[in-house]
XYZ file of C-alpha atoms in Angstrom:
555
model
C -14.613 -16.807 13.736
C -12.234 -19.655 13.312
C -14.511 -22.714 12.122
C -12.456 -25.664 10.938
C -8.515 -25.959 12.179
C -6.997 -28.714 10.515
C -3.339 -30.600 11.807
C -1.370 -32.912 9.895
C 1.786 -34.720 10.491
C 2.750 -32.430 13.606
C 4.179 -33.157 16.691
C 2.322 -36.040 18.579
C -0.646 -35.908 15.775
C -0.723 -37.608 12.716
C -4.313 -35.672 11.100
C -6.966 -34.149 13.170
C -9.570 -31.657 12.384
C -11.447 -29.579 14.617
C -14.826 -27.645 13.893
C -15.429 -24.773 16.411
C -18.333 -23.701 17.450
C -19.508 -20.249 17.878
C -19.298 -19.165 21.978
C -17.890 -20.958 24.056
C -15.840 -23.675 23.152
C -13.356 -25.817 26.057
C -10.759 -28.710 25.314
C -10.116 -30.810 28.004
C -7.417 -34.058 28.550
C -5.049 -35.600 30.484
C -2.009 -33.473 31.128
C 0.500 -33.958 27.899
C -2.358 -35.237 25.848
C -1.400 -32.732 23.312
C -3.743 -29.528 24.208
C -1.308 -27.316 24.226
C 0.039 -28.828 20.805
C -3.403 -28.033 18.942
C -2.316 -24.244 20.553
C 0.948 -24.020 19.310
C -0.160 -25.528 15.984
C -2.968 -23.311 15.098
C 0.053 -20.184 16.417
C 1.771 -21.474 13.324
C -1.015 -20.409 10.762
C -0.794 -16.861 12.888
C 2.940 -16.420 12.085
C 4.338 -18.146 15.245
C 8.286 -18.819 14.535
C 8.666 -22.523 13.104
C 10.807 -25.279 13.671
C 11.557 -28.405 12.360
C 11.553 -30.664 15.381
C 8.071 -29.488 15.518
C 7.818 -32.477 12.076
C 6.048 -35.673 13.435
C 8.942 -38.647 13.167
C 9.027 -40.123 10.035
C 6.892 -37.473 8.212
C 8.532 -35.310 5.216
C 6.200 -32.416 6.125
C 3.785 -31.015 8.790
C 0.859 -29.043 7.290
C -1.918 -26.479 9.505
C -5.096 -25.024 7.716
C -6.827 -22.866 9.677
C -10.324 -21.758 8.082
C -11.876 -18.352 9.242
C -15.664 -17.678 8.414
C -15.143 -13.315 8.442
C -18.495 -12.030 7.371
C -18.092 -8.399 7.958
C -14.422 -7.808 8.843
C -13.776 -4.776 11.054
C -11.868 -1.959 10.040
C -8.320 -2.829 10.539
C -8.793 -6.784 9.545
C -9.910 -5.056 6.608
C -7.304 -3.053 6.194
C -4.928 -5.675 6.532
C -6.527 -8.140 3.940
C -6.300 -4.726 1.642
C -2.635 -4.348 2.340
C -1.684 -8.281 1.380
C -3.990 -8.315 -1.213
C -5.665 -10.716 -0.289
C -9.675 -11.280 -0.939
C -12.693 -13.356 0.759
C -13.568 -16.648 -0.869
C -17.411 -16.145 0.305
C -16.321 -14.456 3.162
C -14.067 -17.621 4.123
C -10.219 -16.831 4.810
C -7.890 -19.880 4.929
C -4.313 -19.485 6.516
C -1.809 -22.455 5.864
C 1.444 -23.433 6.693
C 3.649 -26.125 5.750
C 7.162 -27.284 7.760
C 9.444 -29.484 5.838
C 11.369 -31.979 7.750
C 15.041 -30.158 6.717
C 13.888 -26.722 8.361
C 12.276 -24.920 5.636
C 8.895 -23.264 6.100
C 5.968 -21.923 3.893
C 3.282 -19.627 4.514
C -0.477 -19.652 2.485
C -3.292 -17.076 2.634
C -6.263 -17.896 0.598
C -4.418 -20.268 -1.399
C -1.667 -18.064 -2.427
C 2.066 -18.009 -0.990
C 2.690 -15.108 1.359
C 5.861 -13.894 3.307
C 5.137 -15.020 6.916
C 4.720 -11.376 8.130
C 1.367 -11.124 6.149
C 0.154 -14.755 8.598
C 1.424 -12.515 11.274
C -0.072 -9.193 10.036
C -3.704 -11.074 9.345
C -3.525 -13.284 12.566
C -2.824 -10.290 14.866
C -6.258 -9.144 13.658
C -8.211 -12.643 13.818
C -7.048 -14.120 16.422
C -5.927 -13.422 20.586
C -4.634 -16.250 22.121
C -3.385 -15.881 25.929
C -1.199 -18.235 28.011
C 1.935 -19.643 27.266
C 2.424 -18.786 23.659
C 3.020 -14.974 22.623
C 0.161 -14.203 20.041
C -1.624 -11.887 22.927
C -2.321 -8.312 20.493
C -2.881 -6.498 24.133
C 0.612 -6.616 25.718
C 1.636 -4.065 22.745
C 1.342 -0.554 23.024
C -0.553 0.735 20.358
C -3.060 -1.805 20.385
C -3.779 -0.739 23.978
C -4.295 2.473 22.642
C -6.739 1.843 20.467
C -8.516 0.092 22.667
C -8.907 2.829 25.324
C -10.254 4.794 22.458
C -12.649 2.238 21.808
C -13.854 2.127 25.663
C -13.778 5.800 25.634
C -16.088 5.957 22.457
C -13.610 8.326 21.004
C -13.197 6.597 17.481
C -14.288 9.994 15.899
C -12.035 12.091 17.580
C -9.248 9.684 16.909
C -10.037 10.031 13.570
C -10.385 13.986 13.137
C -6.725 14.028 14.601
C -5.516 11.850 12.234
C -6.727 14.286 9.444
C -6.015 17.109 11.287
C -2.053 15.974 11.368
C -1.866 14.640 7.910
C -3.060 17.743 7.025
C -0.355 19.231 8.983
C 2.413 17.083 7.662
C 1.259 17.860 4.243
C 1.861 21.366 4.667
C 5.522 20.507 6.413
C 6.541 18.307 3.727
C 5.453 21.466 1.183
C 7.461 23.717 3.271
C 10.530 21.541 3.760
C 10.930 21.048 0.071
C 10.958 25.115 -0.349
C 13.311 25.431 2.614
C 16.022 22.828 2.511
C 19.264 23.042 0.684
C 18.033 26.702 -0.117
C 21.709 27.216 -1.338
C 21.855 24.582 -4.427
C 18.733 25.492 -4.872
C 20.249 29.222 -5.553
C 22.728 27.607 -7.981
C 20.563 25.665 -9.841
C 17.716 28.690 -10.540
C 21.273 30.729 -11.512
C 22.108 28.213 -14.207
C 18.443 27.986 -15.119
C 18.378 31.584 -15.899
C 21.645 31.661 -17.494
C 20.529 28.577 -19.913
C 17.317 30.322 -20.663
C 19.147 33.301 -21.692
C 21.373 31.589 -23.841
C 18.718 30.502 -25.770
C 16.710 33.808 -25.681
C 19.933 35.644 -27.051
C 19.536 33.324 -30.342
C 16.199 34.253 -30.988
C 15.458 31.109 -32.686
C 12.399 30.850 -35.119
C 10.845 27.018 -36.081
C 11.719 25.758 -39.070
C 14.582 28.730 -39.781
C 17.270 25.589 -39.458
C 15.747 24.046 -42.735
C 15.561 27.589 -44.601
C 19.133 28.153 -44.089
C 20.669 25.063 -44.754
C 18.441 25.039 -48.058
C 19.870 28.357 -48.653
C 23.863 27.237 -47.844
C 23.565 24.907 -50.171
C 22.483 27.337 -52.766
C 25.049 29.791 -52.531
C 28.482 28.069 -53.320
C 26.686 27.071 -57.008
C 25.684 30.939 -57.632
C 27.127 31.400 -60.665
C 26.098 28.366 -62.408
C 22.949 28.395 -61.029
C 22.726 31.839 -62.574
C 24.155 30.538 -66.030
C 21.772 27.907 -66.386
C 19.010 29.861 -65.696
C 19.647 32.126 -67.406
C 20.315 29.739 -70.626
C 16.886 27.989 -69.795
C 14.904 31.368 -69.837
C 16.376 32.609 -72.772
C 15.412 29.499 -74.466
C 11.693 29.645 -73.499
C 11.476 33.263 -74.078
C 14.302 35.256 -76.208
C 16.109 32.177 -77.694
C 17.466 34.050 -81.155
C 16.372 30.595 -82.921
C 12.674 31.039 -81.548
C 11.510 31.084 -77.937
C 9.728 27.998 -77.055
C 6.873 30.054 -75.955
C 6.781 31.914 -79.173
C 6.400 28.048 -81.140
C 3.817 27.270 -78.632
C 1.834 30.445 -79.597
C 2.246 29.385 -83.261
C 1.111 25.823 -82.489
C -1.887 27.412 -80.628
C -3.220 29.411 -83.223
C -2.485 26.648 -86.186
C -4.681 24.405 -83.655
C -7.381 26.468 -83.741
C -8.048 26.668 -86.863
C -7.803 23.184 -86.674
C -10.649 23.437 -84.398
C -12.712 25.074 -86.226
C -12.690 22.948 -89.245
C -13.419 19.778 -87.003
C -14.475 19.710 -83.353
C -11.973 16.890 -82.661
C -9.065 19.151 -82.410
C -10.666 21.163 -79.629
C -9.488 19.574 -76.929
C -5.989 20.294 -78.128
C -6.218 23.644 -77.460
C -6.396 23.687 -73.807
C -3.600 21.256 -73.645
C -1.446 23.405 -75.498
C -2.959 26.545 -73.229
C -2.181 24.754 -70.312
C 1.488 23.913 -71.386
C 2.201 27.324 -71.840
C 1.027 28.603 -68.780
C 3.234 25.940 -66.880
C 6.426 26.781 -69.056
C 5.193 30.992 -68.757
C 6.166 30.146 -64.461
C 8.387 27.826 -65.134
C 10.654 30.499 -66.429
C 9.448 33.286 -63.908
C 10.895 31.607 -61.478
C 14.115 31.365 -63.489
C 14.252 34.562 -64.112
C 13.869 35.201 -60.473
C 16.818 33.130 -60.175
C 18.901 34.774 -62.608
C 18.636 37.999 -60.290
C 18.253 36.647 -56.551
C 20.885 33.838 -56.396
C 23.953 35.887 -56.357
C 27.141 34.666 -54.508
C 27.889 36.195 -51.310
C 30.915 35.143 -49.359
C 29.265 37.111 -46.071
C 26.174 35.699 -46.700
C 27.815 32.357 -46.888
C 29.818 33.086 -43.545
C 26.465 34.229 -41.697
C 24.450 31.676 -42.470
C 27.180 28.922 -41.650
C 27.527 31.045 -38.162
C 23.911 30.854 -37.389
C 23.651 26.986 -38.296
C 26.368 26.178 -35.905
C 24.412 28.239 -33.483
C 21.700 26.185 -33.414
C 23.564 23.034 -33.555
C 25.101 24.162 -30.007
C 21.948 24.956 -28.642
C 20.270 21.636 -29.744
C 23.304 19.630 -28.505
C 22.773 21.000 -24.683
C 19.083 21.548 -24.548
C 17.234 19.581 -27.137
C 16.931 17.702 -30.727
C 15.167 20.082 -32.442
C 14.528 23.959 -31.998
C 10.882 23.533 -30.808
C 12.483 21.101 -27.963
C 15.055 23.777 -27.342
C 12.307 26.225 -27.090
C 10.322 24.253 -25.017
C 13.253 23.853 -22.545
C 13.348 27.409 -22.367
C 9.632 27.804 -21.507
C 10.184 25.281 -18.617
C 13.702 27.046 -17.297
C 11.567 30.314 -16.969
C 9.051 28.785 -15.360
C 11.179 26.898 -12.535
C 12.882 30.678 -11.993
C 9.423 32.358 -11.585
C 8.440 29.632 -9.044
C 11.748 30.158 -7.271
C 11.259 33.872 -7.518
C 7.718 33.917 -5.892
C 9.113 31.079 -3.460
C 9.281 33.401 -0.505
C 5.771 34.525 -1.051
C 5.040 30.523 -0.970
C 6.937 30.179 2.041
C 5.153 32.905 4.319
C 1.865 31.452 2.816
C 2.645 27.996 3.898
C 4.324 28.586 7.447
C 0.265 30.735 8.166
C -1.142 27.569 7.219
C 1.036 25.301 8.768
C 0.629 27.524 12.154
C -2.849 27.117 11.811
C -2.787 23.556 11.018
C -0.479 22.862 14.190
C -3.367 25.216 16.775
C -5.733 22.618 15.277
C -4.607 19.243 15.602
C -2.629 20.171 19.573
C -6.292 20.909 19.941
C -7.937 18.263 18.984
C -5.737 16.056 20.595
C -6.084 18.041 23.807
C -9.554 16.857 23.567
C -8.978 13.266 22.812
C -6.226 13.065 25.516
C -9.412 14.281 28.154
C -11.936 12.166 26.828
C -8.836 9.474 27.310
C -8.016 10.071 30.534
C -11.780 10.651 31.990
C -12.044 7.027 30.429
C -8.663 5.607 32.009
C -10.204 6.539 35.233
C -12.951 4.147 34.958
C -10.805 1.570 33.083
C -9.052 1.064 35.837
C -11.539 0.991 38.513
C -13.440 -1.713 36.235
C -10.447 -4.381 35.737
C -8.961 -3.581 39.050
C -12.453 -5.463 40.022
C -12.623 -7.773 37.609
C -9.284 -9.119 38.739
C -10.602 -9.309 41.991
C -13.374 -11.438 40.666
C -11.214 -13.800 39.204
C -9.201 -14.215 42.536
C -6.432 -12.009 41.841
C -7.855 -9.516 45.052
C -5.356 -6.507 45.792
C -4.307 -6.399 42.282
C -3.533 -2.865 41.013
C -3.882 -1.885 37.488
C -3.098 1.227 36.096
C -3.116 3.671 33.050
C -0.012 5.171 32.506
C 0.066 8.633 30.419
C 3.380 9.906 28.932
C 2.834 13.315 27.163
C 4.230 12.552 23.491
C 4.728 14.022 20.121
C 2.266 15.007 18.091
C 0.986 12.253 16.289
C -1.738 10.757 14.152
C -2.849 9.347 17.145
C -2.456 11.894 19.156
C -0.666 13.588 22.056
C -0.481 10.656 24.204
C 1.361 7.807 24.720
C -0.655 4.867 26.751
C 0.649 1.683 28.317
C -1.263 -0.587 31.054
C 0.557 -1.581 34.029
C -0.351 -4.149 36.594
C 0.309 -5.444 40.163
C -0.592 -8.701 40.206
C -0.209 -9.171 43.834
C -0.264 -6.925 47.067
C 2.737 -5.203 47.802
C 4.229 -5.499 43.908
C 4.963 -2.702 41.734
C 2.815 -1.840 38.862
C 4.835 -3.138 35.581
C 3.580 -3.407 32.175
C 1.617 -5.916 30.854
C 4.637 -7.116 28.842
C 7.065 -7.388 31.859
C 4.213 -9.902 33.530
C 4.295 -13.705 33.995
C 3.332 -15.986 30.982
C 0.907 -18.544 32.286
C -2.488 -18.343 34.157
C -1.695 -15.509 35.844
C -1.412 -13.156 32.468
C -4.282 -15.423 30.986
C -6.570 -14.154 34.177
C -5.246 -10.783 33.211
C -6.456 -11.067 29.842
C -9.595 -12.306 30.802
C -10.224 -9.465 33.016
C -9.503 -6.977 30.399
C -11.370 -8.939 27.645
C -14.710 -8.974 30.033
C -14.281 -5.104 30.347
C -13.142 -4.186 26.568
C -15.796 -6.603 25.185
C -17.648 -3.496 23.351
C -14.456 -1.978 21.845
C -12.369 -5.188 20.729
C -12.774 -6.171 17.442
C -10.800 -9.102 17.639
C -13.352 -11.918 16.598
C -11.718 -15.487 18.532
C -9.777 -15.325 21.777
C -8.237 -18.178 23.186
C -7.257 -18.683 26.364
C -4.199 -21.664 27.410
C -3.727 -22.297 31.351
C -6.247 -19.990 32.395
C -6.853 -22.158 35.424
C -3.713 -22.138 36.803
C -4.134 -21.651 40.289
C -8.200 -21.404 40.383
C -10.589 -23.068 41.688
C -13.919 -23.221 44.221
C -15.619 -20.275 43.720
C -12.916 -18.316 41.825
C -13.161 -21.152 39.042
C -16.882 -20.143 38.804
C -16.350 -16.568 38.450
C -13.459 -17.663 35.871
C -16.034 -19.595 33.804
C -18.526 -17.270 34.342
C -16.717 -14.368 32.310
C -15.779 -16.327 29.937
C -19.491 -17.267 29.364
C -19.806 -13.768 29.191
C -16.844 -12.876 26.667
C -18.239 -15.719 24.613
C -21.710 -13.670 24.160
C -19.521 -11.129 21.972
C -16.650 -13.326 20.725
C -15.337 -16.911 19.816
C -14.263 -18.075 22.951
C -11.740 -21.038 23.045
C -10.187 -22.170 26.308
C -8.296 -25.175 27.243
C -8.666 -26.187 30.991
C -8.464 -28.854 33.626
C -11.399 -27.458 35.847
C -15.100 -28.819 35.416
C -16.785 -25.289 36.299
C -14.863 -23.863 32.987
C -15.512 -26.962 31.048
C -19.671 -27.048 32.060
C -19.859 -23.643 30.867
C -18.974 -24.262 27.525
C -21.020 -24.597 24.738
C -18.893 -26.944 22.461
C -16.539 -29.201 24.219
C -13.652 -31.482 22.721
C -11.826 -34.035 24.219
C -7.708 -34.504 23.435
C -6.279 -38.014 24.314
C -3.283 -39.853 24.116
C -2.706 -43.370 22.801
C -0.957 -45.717 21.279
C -1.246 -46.881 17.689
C 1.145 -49.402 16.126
C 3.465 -48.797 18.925
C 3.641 -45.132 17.944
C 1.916 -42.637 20.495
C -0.577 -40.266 18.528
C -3.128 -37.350 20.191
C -6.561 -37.534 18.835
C -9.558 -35.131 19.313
C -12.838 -35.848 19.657
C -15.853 -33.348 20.126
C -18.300 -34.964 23.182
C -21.608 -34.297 24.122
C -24.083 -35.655 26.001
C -23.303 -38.975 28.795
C -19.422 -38.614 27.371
C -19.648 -35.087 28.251
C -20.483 -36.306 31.873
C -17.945 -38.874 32.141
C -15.369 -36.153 30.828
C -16.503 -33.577 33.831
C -16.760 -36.690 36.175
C -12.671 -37.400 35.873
C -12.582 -33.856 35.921
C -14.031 -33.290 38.804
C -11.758 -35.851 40.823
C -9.817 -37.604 38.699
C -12.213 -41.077 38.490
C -15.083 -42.057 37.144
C -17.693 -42.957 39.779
C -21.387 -42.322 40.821
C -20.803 -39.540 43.013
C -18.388 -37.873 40.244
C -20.841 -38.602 37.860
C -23.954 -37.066 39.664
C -21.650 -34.243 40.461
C -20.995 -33.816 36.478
C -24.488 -33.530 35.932
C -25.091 -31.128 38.309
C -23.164 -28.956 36.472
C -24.376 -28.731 33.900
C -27.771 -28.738 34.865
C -28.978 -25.963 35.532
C -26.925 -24.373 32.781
C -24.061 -23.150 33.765
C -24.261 -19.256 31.668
């Protein structure tokens, strides 16, 4: 509910603050006291358009808090305060906005800046206000919708549909990403295939670039590699002068005997042993070398071939041949998943069939439980209006057969005939004023159970009432108030007894400037207030009148 709306430096008020009430709540005034200014100031904080000139004189700013007590917020306020971002401060919401006196406007939700569409997006949830502004959630469409699925108690069906046909769209998408542009698709899988190929052909093995480069480099220095090794093993082994290994042995056995005349030699030994066994590989290897490393020119040529190979490859698919490779894997892969793409296909248009039988008939369903409801919809405002002295209006439910959509099969929009002998016309097409405010009143008293929309308010809703229409007029709102936040603003005592909180706008002048103030009455002001009411004076009868009112209580 909306508890505290605070005004500041806008229009004809220079700071008022207002704490609603729960129920019923009524402002009453003079005519251009400034009701309809608290209105159009608390339409700001819902995303109303904003406009300088709306700047009290000689203020740099006008400023409008509006503070919203939401204790368990229904599904799509909820999903709304997901969407912004936004979250509960105790399950307190405040909406501000701020109009500078050069034009410019800003926009606040729970303390934070917001683009005005998120005021707009949250207020269409929070708040319904009917009359002459153009926050009223029930002249659109879809929210009309939703609300006939409400009074029909089909919320569940509504919601199987909506499964049912993302389901379905899920399987479309699927199937339109197989299907379309089937011919570059064609191309591409015959370049994949080609590419894969390519790099089949060469048969590369990891770590073969690093073999053969170490073996290019080998081969141009052949024959000295094959002198010098040669040189080196001949003078560890069959040097003419003495082998190196053949000293070592002598040094080993002269060490020995060493050994065995002191102990302290001993360890000599195994050096020795060891050094012998290193040089004994040491020149294994060389004379590996001296046979193995032999210059080829074809050999050279071959290896040069395949290294330039590879450096192709990596330059088109990859920067090493495990990333070439892997490219590879992932080519053949795309071509078997184009290959078993018509299996796919047939596989998804079944399911999609079946998807499609489903959700047409589940929203066959929901379209009967719809209309069954529309039937005594209309029956039930087409009274209600009556009630509230609009007799011979018509109102109607109006089914167009749609799409298939989320939300079904049909497409809803209320008309009305305000008057005998007019044609039914949306909701939208209708009057501003009283008129459209009765309207909304009517269809508030009958979607009372199914609107989730926590504060209505309702500006001019007297226009044209009184006697005993203004009773039945007050009495639904009484009645609306049991299930929602009811604000009105009237001139008519019957509306004004019936409420359960009551403020009082005036006009005055202070310092020779005029300024609105608001004052919340009870009690013998109360009276006084329902007395001018009542006949525009003050006097005993008006005053005895007043209390009659509201004694016995007026709800």
């Amino acid at each position: 509910m909306l508890e505290r709306l605070h005004i500041q430096n806008y229009a004809l008020i220079d700071e008022i603050e207002l704490e609603f009430g729960p129920g019923f709540n009524v402002l009453t005034g003079e005519t251009g006291a400034g009701k309809s200014i608290i209105v159009g100031a608390l339409n700001l904080v819902l995303g109303a358009r904003a406009s300088s000139e709306g700047v009290r004189d000689g203020a740099d700013r006008a400023r409008v808090d509006a503070v919203f007590r939401i204790e368990d917020p229904a599904r799509d306020l909820a999903a709304a305060l997901d969407a912004s971002g936004i979250l509960l401060d105790d399950g307190v919401l405040i909406l501000s906005r701020v109009i500078t006196a050069d034009g410019r406007s800003r926009a606040f939700a729970a303390g934070v800046p917001v683009p005005l569409t998120v005021l707009g997006a949250l207020g269409d949830e929070l708040v319904d206000l009917h009359g002459q502004h153009e926050h009223q959630s029930l002249l659109k469409p879809s929210r009309q919708l939703n609300l006939l699925d409400g009074f029909a108690g089909a919320e569940s069906n509504v919601i199987t549909v909506a499964e049912a046909v993302s389901a379905l769209r899920g399987a479309e998408r699927e199937l339109a990403v197989l299907e379309v542009d089937d011919r570059e698709r064609a191309r591409r899988i015959e370049f994949l295939q080609h590419e894969a190929e390519e790099i089949e052909k060469a048969a590369l093995e990891p770590g073969e670039e690093e073999e053969r480069r170490e073996r290019r480099d080998l081969l141009p220095h052949a024959e000295r590699i094959f002198e010098l090794s040669s040189q080196a093993y001949a003078s560890l082994y069959e040097h003419e002068e003495g082998a190196v290994v053949d000293a070592l042995a002598a040094a080993i056995g002269n060490v020995e005997e060493l050994a065995r005349i002191n102990s302290r030699f001993a360890p000599f030994v195994e050096r020795l042993a060891d050094a012998r066994e290193k040089i004994e590989e040491v020149a294994a290897e060389l004379r590996e070398f001296t046979t193995e490393v032999d210059f080829d020119a074809e050999e050279l040529e071959g290896i040069n071939a395949r290294l330039t190979l590879i450096s192709a490859l990596k330059r088109k698919y990859g920067a090493s041949i495990d990333a070439v490779l892997d490219y590879c894997r992932r080519a053949r892969a795309e071509v078997a998943a184009f290959e078993q793409r018509d299996e796919r296909i047939a596989q998804l248009q079944r399911q999609r069939d079946a998807l499609l039988e489903k959700a047409r008939d589940l929203a066959g369903v929901l379209s009967v439980l719809r209309k069954k409801a529309a039937c005594t919809l209309d029956k039930q405002i087409a009274a209600a209006l009556a009630e509230l002295g609009m007799k011979g209006g018509r109102f109607e439910t109006r089914f167009e057969h749609g799409e298939l959509s989320p939300t079904g099969i049909d497409r809803v929009e209320f008309l009305l005939a305000a008057n005998p002998g007019e044609a039914l016309k949306p909701l939208r097409q209708v009057a501003s004023g009283g008129e459209i405010s009765r309207v909304m009143l009517a269809l508030k008293s009958v979607f009372a159970n199914a609107d989730t929309i926590p504060t209505l308010i309702f500006d001019e809703i007297d226009a044209g009432v009184g006697g005993a229409v203004a009773k039945k007029v007050a009495a639904k709102l009484g009645e609306l108030a049991d299930s929602h936040q009811t604000i009105c603003i009237s001139h008519l005592p019957q509306i004004a007894a019936a409420a359960e909180t009551h403020f009082h706008v005036a006009k005055m002048i202070q310092k020779k400037r005029t300024v609105t103030s608001v004052a919340r009455i009870a009690d013998e002001e109360r009276v006084r207030e329902l007395a001018r009411l009542l006949d525009g004076s003050v006097s005993e009868v008006s005053l005895e009148h007043a209390r009659s009112l509201l004694s016995p209580p007026a709800r």
